Short mmCIF file of C-alpha atoms in Angstrom, two decimals:
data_model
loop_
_atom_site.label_atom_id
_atom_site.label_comp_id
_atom_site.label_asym_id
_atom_site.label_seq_id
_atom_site.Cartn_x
_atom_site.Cartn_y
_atom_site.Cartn_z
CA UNK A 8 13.01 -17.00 18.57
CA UNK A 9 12.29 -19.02 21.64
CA UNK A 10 15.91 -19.30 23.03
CA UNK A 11 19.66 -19.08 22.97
CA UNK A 12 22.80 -21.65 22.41
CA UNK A 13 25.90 -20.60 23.11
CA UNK A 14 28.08 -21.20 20.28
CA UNK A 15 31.80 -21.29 21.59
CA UNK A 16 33.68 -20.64 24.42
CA UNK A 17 37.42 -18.56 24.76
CA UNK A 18 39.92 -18.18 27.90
CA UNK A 19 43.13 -15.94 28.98
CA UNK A 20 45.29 -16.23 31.41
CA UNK A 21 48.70 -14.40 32.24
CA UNK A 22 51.89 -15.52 31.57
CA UNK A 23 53.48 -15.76 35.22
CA UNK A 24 52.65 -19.10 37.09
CA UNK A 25 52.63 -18.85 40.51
CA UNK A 26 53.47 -21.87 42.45
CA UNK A 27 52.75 -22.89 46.17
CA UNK A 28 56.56 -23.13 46.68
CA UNK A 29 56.51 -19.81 45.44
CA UNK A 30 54.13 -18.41 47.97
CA UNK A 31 56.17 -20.54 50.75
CA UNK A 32 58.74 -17.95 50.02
CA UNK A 33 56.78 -14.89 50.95
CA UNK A 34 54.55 -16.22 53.87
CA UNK A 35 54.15 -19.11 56.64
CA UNK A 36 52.42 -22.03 54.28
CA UNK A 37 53.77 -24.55 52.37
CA UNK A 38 52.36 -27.13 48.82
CA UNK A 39 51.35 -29.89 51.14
CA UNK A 40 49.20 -27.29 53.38
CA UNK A 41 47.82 -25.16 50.25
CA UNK A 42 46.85 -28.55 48.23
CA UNK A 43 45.50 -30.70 51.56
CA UNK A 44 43.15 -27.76 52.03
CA UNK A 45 42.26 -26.11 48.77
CA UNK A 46 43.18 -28.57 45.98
CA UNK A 47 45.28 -25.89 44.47
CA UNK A 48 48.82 -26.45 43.56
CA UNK A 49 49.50 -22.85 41.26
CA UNK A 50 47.54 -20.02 39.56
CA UNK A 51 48.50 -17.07 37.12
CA UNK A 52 48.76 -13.38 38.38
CA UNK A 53 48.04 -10.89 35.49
CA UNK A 54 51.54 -8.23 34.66
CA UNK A 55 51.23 -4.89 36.36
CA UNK A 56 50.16 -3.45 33.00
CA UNK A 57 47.39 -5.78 32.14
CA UNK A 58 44.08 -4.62 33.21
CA UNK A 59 40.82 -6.43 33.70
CA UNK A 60 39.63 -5.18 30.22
CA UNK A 61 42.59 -6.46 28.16
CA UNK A 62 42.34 -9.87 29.76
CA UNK A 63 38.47 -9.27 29.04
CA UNK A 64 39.05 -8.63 25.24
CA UNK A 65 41.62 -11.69 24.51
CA UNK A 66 39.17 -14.15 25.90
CA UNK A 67 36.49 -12.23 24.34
CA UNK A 68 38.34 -12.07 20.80
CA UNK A 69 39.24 -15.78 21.32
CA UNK A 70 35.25 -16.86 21.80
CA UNK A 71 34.13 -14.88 18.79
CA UNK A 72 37.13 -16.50 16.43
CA UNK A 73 36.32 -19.99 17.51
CA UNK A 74 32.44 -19.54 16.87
CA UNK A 75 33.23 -17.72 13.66
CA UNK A 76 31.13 -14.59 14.87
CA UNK A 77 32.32 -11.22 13.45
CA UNK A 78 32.54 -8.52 16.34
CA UNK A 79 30.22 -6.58 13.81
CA UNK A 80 27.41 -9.11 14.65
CA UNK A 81 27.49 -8.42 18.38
CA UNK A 82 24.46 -6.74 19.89
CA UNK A 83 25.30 -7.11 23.75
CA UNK A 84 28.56 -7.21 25.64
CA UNK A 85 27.89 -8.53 29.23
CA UNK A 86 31.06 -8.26 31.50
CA UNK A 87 30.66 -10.22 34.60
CA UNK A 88 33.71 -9.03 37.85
CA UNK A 89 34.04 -7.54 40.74
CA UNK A 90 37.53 -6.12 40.21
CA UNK A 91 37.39 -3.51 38.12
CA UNK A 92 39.46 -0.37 39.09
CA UNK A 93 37.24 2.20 36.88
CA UNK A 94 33.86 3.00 37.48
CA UNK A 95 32.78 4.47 34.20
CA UNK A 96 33.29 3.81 31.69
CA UNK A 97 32.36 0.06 32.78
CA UNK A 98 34.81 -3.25 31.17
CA UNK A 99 31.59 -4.44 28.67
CA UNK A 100 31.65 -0.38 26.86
CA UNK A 101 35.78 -0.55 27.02
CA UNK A 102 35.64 -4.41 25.55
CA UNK A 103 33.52 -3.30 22.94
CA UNK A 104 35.74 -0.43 21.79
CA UNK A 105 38.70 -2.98 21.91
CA UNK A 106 37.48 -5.54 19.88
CA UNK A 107 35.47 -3.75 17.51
CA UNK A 108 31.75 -4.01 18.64
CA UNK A 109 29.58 -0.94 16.73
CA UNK A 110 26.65 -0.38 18.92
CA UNK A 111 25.95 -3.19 21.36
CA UNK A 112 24.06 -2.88 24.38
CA UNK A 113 27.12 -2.96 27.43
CA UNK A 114 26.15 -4.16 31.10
CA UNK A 115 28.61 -5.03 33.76
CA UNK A 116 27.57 -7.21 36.39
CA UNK A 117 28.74 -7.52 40.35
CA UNK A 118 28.05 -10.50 41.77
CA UNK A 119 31.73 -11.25 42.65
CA UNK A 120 31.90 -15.16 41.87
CA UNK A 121 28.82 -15.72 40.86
CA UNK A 122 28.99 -13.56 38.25
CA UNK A 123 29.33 -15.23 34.88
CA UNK A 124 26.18 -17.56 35.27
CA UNK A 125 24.61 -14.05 36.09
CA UNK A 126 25.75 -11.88 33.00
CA UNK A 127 24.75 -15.37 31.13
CA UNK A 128 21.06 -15.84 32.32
CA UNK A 129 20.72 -12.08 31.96
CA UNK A 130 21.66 -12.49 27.64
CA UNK A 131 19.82 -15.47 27.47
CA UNK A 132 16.83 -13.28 28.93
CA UNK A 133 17.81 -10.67 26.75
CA UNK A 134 17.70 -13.18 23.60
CA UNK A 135 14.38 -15.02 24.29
CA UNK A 136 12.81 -11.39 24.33
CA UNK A 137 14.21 -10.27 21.34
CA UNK A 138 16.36 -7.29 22.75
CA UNK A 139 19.62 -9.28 21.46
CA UNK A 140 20.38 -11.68 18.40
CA UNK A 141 24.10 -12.21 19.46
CA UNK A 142 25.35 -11.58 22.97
CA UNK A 143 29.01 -11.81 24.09
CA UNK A 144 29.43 -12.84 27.83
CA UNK A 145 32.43 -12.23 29.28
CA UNK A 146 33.69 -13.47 33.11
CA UNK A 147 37.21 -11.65 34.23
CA UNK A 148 38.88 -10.91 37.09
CA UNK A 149 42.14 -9.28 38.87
CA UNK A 150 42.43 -10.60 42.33
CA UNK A 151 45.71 -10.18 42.43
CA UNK A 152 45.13 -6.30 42.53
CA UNK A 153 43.12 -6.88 45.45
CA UNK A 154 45.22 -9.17 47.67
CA UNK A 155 47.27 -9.00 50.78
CA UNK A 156 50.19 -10.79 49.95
CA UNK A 157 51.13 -11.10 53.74
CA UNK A 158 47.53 -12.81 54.59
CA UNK A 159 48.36 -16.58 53.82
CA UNK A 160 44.60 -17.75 54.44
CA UNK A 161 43.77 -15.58 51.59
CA UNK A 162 46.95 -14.79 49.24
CA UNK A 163 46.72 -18.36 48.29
CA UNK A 164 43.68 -18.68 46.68
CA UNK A 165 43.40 -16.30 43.93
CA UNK A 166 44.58 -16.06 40.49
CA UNK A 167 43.78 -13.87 37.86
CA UNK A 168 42.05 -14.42 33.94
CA UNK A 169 38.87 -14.02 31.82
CA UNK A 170 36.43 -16.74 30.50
CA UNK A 171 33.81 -15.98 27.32
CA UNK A 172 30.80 -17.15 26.17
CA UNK A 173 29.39 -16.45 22.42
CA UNK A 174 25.06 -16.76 22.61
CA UNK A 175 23.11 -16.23 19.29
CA UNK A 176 19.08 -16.70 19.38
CA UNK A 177 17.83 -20.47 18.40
CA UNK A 178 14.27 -22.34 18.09
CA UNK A 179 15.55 -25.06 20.60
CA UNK A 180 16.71 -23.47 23.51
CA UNK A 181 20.15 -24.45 24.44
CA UNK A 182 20.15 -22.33 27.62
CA UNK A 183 17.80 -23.35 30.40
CA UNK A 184 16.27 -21.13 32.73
CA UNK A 185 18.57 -19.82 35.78
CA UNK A 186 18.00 -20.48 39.07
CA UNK A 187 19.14 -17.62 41.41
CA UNK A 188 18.95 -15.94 44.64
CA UNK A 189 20.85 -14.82 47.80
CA UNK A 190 21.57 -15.54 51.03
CA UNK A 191 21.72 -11.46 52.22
CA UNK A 192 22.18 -12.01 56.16
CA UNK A 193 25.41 -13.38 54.94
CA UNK A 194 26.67 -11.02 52.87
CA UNK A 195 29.37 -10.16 54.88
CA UNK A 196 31.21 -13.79 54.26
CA UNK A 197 32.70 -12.68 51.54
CA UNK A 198 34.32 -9.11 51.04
CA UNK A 199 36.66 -6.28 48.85
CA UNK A 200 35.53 -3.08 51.22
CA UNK A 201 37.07 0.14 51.82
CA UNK A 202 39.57 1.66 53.24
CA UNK A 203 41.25 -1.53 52.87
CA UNK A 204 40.01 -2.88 49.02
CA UNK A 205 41.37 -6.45 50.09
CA UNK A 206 40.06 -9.50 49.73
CA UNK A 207 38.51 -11.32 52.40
CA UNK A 208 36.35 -14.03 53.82
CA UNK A 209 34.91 -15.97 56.56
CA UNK A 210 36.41 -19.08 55.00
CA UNK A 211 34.70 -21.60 57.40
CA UNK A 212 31.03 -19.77 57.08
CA UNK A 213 31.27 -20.32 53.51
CA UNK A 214 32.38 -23.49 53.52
CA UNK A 215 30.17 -25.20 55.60
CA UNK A 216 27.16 -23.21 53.68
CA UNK A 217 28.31 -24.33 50.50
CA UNK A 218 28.66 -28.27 51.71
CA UNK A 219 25.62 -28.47 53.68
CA UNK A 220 22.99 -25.91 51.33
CA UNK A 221 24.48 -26.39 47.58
CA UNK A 222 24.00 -29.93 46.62
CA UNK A 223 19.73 -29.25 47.14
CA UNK A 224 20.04 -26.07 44.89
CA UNK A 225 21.93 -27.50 42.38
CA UNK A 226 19.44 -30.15 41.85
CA UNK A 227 16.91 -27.38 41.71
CA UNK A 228 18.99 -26.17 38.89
CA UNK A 229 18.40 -29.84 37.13
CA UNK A 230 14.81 -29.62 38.04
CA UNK A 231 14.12 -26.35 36.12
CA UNK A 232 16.26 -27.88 33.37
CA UNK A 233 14.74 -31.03 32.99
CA UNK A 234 17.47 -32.72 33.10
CA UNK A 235 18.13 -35.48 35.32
CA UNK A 236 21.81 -35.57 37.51
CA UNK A 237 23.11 -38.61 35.72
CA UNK A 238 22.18 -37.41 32.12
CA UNK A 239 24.92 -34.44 32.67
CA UNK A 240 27.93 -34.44 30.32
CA UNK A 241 29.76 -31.70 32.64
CA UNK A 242 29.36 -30.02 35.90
CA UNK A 243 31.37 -27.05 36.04
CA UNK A 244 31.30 -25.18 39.63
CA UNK A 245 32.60 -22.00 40.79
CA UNK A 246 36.54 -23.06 41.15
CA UNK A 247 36.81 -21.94 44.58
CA UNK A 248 37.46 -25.18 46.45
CA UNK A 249 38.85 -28.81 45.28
CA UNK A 250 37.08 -29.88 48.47
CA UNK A 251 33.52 -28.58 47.97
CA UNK A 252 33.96 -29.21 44.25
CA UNK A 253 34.29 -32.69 44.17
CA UNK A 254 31.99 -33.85 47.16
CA UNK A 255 28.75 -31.85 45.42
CA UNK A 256 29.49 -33.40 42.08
CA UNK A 257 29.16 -36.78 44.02
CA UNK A 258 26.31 -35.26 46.04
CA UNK A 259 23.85 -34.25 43.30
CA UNK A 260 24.38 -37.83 41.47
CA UNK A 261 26.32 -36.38 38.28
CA UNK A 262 28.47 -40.28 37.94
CA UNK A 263 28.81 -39.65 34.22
CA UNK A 264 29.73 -35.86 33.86
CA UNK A 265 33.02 -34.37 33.43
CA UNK A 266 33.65 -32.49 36.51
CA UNK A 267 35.70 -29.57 36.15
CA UNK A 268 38.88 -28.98 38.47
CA UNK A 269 40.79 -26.12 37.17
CA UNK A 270 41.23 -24.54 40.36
CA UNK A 271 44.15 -26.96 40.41
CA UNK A 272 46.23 -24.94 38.09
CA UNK A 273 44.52 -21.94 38.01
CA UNK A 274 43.36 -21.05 41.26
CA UNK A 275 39.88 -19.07 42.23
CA UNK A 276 39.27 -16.35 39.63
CA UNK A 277 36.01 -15.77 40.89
CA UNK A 278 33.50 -14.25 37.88
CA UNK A 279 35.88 -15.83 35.37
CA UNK A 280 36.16 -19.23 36.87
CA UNK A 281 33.35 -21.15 35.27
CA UNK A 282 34.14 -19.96 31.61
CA UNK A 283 37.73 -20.65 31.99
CA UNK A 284 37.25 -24.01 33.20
CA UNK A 285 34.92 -25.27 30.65
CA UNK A 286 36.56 -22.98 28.11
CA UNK A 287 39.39 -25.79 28.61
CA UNK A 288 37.44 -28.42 28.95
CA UNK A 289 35.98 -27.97 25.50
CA UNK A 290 39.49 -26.96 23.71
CA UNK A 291 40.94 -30.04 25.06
CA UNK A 292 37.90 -32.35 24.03
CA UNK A 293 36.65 -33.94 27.40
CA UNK A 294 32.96 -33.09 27.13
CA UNK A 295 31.15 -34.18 24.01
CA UNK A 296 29.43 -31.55 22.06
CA UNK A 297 25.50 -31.23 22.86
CA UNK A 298 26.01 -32.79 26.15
CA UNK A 299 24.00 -30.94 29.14
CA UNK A 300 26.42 -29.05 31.41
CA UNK A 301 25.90 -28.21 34.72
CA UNK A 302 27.07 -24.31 35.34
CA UNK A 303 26.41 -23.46 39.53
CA UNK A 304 28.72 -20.57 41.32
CA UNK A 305 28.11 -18.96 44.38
CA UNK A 306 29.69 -15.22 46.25
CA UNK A 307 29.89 -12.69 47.40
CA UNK A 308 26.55 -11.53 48.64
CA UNK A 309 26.02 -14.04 49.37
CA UNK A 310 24.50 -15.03 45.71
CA UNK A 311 24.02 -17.48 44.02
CA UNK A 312 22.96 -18.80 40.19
CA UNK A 313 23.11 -22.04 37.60
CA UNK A 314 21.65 -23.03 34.76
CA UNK A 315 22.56 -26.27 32.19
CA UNK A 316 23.49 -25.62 28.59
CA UNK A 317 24.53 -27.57 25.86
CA UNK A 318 28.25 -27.85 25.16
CA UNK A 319 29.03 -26.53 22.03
#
């Protein structure tokens, strides 16, 4: 086999919704200052009992029933997050258990927000070698567990849920080849450290990096693809930021795609964000199947990785 397509998407997300109004309650911000800012107007925050591997293995359970893959076929389980409370065993190992994989290979990968395009080129990889047939990629995250609810230039952008990704080998590949790297003498932007385990960032750094260095590296991403800006069906970015989201898009020359905003409603969930996103995009019927989409996210690290792929 020469390649991999991904055959179907599935997404989670807890019950609770929480609002900006909401937030106004607990600390000094307000809807017009959250949205004017961020773009985001709520997000969901997982129950107490709901870990990062039981949202995992709902969205997980989800991808393989709408690409009519049997657990049993499964060969790798890729979990992409950064907020995992357990180090061993790893989310990909306890996913697997869940949902009834046998004997898959079971990687998680840290690359905080940049995760899922990660754990994807690393299947993809995985399938043009022949290590893997079928590969389940999953991106998930639990912010909320990590958050200092009295920090208003934080507390306000998170929300918590899991994105997957079914791949299976092909002759065409579906998958292009990633484009990644890092940015290490700013890997402090962006941080979950000890003693304190909260999240936290140098929200200006980051944003001006991300305005000012993205839009060349996502056309880099194109580039490798062969695929040229305006042929994209999608672009689906790291849901960080309504106002770096929308500006690239415009940037890179994408005036036909579908461009993701489901940091709207659901806030940054970091690893999961991407998968989530174009998990609904797909479900609700906005990007037509085969299409080239644009997948680029960007964190902690700083890192960085994209790749296009046909919409399933």
């Amino acid at each position: 086999m020469t390649g991999s397509r991904v055959l179907a998407f599935g997404h989670y997300q807890p019950d609770k919704v929480l609002t900006n109004d909401d937030l106004a309650r607990v600390v000094d911000t307000s809807d017009e200052w959250i949205q004017s800012r961020v773009g985001i107007k709520s997000r969901r925050i997982a129950a107490d009992f709901e870990s990062v591997a039981d949202m995992a293995g709902k969205a997980a359970e989800r991808a393989l029933a709408n690409a009519d893959v049997r657990a049993a076929d499964i060969d790798m389980v890729i979990v992409a997050t950064c907020t995992a409370v357990d180090r061993s065993p790893n989310i990909a190992a306890r996913v697997a258990h869940t949902i009834g994989v046998p004997a898959p290979a079971a990687i998680d990968v840290n690359t905080a927000c940049s995760g899922f395009p990660h754990a994807l080129a690393l299947a993809d990889q995985s399938i043009r070698v022949g290590s893997a047939r079928r590969a389940l990629v999953v991106g998930v995250e639990k912010l909320s567990d990590f958050t200092d609810w009295t920090d208003r230039t934080t507390c306000v952008l998170i929300g918590d849920g899991a994105g997957a990704a079914v791949l299976e080998a092909c002759d065409e590949p579906e998958v292009s080849p990633v484009l990644w790297g890092s940015v290490p003498e700013m890997g402090e932007a962006v941080r979950i450290e000890a003693p304190s385990n909260t999240f936290s960032q140098a929200g200006q750094t980051v944003y001006r990096w991300t305005t000012t260095a993205l839009p060349e590296i996502a056309l880099k991403v194109c580039e490798r693809a062969g695929v040229r800006p305006e042929e994209l069906g999608g672009v689906v970015l790291h849901q960080a930021n309504l106002r770096i989201i929308e500006p690239l898009a415009r940037k890179i020359g994408a005036v036909n795609a579908v461009v993701a905003r489901d940091v709207v409603e659901s806030g940054n969930t970091s690893a999961a964000s991407i998968p989530l996103a174009l998990s609904k995009l797909i479900e609700r019927g906005e990007i037509e199947k085969g299409s080239p989409v644009l997948l680029f996210a960007f964190g902690g690290g700083l890192t960085y990785a994209g790749q296009i792929i046909r919409c399933p």
